[in-house]
mmCIF file of C-alpha atoms and ligand atoms in Angstrom:
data_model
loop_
_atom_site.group_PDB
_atom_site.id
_atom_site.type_symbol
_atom_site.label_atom_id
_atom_site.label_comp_id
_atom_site.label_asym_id
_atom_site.label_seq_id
_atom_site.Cartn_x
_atom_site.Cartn_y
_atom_site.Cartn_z
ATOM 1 C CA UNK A 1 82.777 56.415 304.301
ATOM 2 C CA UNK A 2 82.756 59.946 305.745
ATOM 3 C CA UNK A 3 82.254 63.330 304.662
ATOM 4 C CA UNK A 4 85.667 65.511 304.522
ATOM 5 C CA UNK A 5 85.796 69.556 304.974
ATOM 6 C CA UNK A 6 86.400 70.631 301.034
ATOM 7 C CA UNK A 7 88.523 73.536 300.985
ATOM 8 C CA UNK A 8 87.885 76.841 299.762
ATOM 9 C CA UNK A 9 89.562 79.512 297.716
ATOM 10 C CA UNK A 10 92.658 81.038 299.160
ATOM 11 C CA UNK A 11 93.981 77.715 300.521
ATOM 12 C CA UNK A 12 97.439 77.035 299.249
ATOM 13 C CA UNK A 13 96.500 73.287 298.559
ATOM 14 C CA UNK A 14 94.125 74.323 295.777
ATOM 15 C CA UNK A 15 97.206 76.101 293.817
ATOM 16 C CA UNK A 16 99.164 73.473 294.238
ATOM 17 C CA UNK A 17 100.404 70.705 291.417
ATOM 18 C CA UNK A 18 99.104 67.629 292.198
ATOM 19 C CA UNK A 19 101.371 64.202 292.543
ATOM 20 C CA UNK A 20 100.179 61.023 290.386
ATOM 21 C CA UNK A 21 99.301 58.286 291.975
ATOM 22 C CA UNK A 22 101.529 55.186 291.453
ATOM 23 C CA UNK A 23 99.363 52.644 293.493
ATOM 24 C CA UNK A 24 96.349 51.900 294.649
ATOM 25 C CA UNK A 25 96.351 51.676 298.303
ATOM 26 C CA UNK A 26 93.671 50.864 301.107
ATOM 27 C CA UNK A 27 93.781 54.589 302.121
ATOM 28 C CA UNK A 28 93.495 55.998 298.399
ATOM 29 C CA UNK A 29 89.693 53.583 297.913
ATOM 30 C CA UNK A 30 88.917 55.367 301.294
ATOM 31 C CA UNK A 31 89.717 58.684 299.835
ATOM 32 C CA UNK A 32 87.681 58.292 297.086
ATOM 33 C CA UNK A 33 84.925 56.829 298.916
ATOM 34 C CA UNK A 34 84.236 59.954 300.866
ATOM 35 C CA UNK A 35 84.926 62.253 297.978
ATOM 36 C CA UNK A 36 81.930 60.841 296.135
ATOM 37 C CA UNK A 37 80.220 61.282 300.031
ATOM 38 C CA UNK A 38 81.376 63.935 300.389
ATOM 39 C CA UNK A 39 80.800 65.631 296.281
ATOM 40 C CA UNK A 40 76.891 63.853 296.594
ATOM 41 C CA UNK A 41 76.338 65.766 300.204
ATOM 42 C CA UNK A 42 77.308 68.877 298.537
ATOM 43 C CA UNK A 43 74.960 68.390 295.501
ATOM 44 C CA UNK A 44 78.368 68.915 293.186
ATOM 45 C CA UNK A 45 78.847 67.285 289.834
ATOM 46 C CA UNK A 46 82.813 66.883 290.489
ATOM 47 C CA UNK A 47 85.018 67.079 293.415
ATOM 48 C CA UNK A 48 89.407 66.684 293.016
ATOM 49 C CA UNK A 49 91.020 65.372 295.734
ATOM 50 C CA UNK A 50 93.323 68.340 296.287
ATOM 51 C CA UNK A 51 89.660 69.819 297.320
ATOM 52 C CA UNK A 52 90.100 67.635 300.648
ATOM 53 C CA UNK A 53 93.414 68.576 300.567
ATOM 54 C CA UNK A 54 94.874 65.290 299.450
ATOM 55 C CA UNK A 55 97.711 66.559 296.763
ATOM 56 C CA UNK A 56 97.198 63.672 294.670
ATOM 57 C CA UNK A 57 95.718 63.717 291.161
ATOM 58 C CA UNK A 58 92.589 62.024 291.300
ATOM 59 C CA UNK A 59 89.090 63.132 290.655
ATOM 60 C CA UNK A 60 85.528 61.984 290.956
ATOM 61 C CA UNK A 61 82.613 63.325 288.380
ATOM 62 C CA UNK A 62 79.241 62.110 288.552
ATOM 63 C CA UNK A 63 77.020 64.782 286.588
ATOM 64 C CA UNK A 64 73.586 62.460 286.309
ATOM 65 C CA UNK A 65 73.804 61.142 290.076
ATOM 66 C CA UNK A 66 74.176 57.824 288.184
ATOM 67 C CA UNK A 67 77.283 57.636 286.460
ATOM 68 C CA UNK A 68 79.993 57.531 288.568
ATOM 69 C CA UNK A 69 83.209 58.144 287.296
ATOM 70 C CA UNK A 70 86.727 57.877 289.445
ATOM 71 C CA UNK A 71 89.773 58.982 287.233
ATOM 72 C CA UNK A 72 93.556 58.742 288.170
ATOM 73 C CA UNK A 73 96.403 60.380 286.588
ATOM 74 C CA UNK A 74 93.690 61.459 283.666
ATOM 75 C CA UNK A 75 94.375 63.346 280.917
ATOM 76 C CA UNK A 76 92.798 65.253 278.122
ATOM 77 C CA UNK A 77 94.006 63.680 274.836
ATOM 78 C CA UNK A 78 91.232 65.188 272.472
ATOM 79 C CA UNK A 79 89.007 68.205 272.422
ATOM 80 C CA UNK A 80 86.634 69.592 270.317
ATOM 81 C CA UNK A 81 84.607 72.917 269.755
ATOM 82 C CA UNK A 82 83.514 75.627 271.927
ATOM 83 C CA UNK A 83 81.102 76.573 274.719
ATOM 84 C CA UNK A 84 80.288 78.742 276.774
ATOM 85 C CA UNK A 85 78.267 78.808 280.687
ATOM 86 C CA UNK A 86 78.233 79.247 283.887
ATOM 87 C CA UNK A 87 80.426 77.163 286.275
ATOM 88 C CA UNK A 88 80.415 76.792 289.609
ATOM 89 C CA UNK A 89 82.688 75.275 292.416
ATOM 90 C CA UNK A 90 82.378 73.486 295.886
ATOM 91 C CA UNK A 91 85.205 75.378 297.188
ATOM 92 C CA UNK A 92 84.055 78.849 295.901
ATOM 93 C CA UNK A 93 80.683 77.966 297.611
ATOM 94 C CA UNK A 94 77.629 80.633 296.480
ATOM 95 C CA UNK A 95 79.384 81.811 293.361
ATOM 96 C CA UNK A 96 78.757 81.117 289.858
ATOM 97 C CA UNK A 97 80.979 82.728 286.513
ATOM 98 C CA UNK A 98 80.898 82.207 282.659
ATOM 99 C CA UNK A 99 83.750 79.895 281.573
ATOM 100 C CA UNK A 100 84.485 78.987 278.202
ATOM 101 C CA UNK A 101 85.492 75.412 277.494
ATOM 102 C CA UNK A 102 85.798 72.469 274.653
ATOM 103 C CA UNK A 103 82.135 71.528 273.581
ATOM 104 C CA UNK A 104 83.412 67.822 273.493
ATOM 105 C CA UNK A 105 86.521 66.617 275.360
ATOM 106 C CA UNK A 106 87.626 62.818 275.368
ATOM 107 C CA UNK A 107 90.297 61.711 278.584
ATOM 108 C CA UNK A 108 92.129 59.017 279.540
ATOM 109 C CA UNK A 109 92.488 58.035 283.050
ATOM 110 C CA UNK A 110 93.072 54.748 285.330
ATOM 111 C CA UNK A 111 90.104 53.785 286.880
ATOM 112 C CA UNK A 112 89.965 52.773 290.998
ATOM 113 C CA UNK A 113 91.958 49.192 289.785
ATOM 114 C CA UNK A 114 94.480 51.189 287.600
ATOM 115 C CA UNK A 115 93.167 49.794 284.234
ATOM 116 C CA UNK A 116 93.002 52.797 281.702
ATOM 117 C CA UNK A 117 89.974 53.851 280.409
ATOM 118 C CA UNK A 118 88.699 56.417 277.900
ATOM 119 C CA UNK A 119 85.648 59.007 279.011
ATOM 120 C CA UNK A 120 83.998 61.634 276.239
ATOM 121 C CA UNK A 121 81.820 63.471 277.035
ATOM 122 C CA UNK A 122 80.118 66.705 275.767
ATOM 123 C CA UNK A 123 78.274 69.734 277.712
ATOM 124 C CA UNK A 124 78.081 69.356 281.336
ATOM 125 C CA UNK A 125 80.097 66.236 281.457
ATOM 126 C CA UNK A 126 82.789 67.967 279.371
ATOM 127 C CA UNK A 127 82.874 71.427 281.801
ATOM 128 C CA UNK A 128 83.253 68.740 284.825
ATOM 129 C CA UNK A 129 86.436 66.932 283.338
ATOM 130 C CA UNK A 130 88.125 70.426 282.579
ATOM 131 C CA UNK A 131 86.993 71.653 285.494
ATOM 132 C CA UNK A 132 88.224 69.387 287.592
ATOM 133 C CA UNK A 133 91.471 68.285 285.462
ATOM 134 C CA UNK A 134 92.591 71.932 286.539
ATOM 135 C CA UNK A 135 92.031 71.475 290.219
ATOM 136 C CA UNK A 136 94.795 68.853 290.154
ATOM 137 C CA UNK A 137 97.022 71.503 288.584
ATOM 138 C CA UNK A 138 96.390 74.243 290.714
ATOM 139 C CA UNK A 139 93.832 76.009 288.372
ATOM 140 C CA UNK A 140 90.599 77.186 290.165
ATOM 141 C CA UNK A 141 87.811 78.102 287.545
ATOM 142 C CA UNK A 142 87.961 81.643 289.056
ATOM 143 C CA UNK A 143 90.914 82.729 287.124
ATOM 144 C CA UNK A 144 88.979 81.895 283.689
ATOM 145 C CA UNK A 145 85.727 83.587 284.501
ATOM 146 C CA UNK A 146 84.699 85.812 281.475
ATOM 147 C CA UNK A 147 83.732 88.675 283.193
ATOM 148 C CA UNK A 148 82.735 89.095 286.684
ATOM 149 C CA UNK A 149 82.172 86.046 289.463
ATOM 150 C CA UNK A 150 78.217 86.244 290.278
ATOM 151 C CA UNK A 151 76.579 85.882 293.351
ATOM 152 C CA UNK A 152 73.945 82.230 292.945
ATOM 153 C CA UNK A 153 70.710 83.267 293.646
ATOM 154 C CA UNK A 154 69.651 80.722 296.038
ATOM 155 C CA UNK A 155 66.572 79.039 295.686
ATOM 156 C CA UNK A 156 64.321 78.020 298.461
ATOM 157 C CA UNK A 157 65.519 74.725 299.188
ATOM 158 C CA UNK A 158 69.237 73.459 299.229
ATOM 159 C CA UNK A 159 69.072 73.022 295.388
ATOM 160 C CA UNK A 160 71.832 74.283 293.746
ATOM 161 C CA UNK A 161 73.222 73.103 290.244
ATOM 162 C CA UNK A 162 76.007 73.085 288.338
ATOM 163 C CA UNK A 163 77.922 73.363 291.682
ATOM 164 C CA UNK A 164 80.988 70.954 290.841
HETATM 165 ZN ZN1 ZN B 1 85.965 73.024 291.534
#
């Protein structure tokens, strides 16, 4: 369990395609160990593992700080309706923009002992699994911003939300 340095925007690895993963290995559970460490130590919603710059397509959400998910090799196989807010991104740290996703999107993905699983979810959780379904193809949320990237106010404490 450790926390890892999460890359930030204008490092190659988060532009790059991400390989699926074919096995679940000792070193992989490690890996996503410390991305939930290091996602929860950031106060982030989401983290992808090509965010540690680990070019493998895996991705952790957790957008209650009690539901967990891990999801391998996901994929969106159903959306639904429209919305619109702002999104924000652990390696584009202090910035917020408005990015316009599915209202309700439904995945598949193997979970940590490569059984598939189904995940729907709507507002938040829904931004998180497009959000970070991108990162594994190379797609920061910058290049979708509807209008202009905004500085985040920040608050007086370490409280930021929506970071993911
Ligand atoms: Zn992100």
């Amino acid at each position: 369990m450790a926390i890892r340095n999460v890359r930030k925007l204008g490092d190659e690895t988060l532009e790059t395609v991400c390989r699926p993963v074919k096995k679940m290995t000792d070193h992989l559970n490690e890996l996503i160990d410390d991305m939930f460490d290091t996602m929860y130590d950031a106060n982030g919603v989401g983290l992808a593992a090509p965010q540690v710059g680990v070019l493998r397509r895996i991705v952790v959400i957790d957008v209650t700080g009690e539901d967990p998910y891990v999801l391998i090799n996901p994929e969106i196989i159903e959306t639904e309706g429209e919305q619109e807010n702002y999104e924000g991104c652990l390696s584009v740290p202090g910035k917020m923009g408005i990015v316009k996703r599915p209202a309700r999107v439904k995945a598949k993905a193997l979970d940590r002992n490569m059984e598939e699983f189904t995940l729907e979810g709507e507002e938040l959780l829904a931004r998180a699994i497009c959000h970070e379904l991108d990162h594994l193809d190379g797609v920061m949320y910058t290049t979708k911003v509807e209008g202009d990237l905004e500085d985040v106010n920040p608050p007086a404490d370490d409280d930021e939300e929506d970071e993911d």
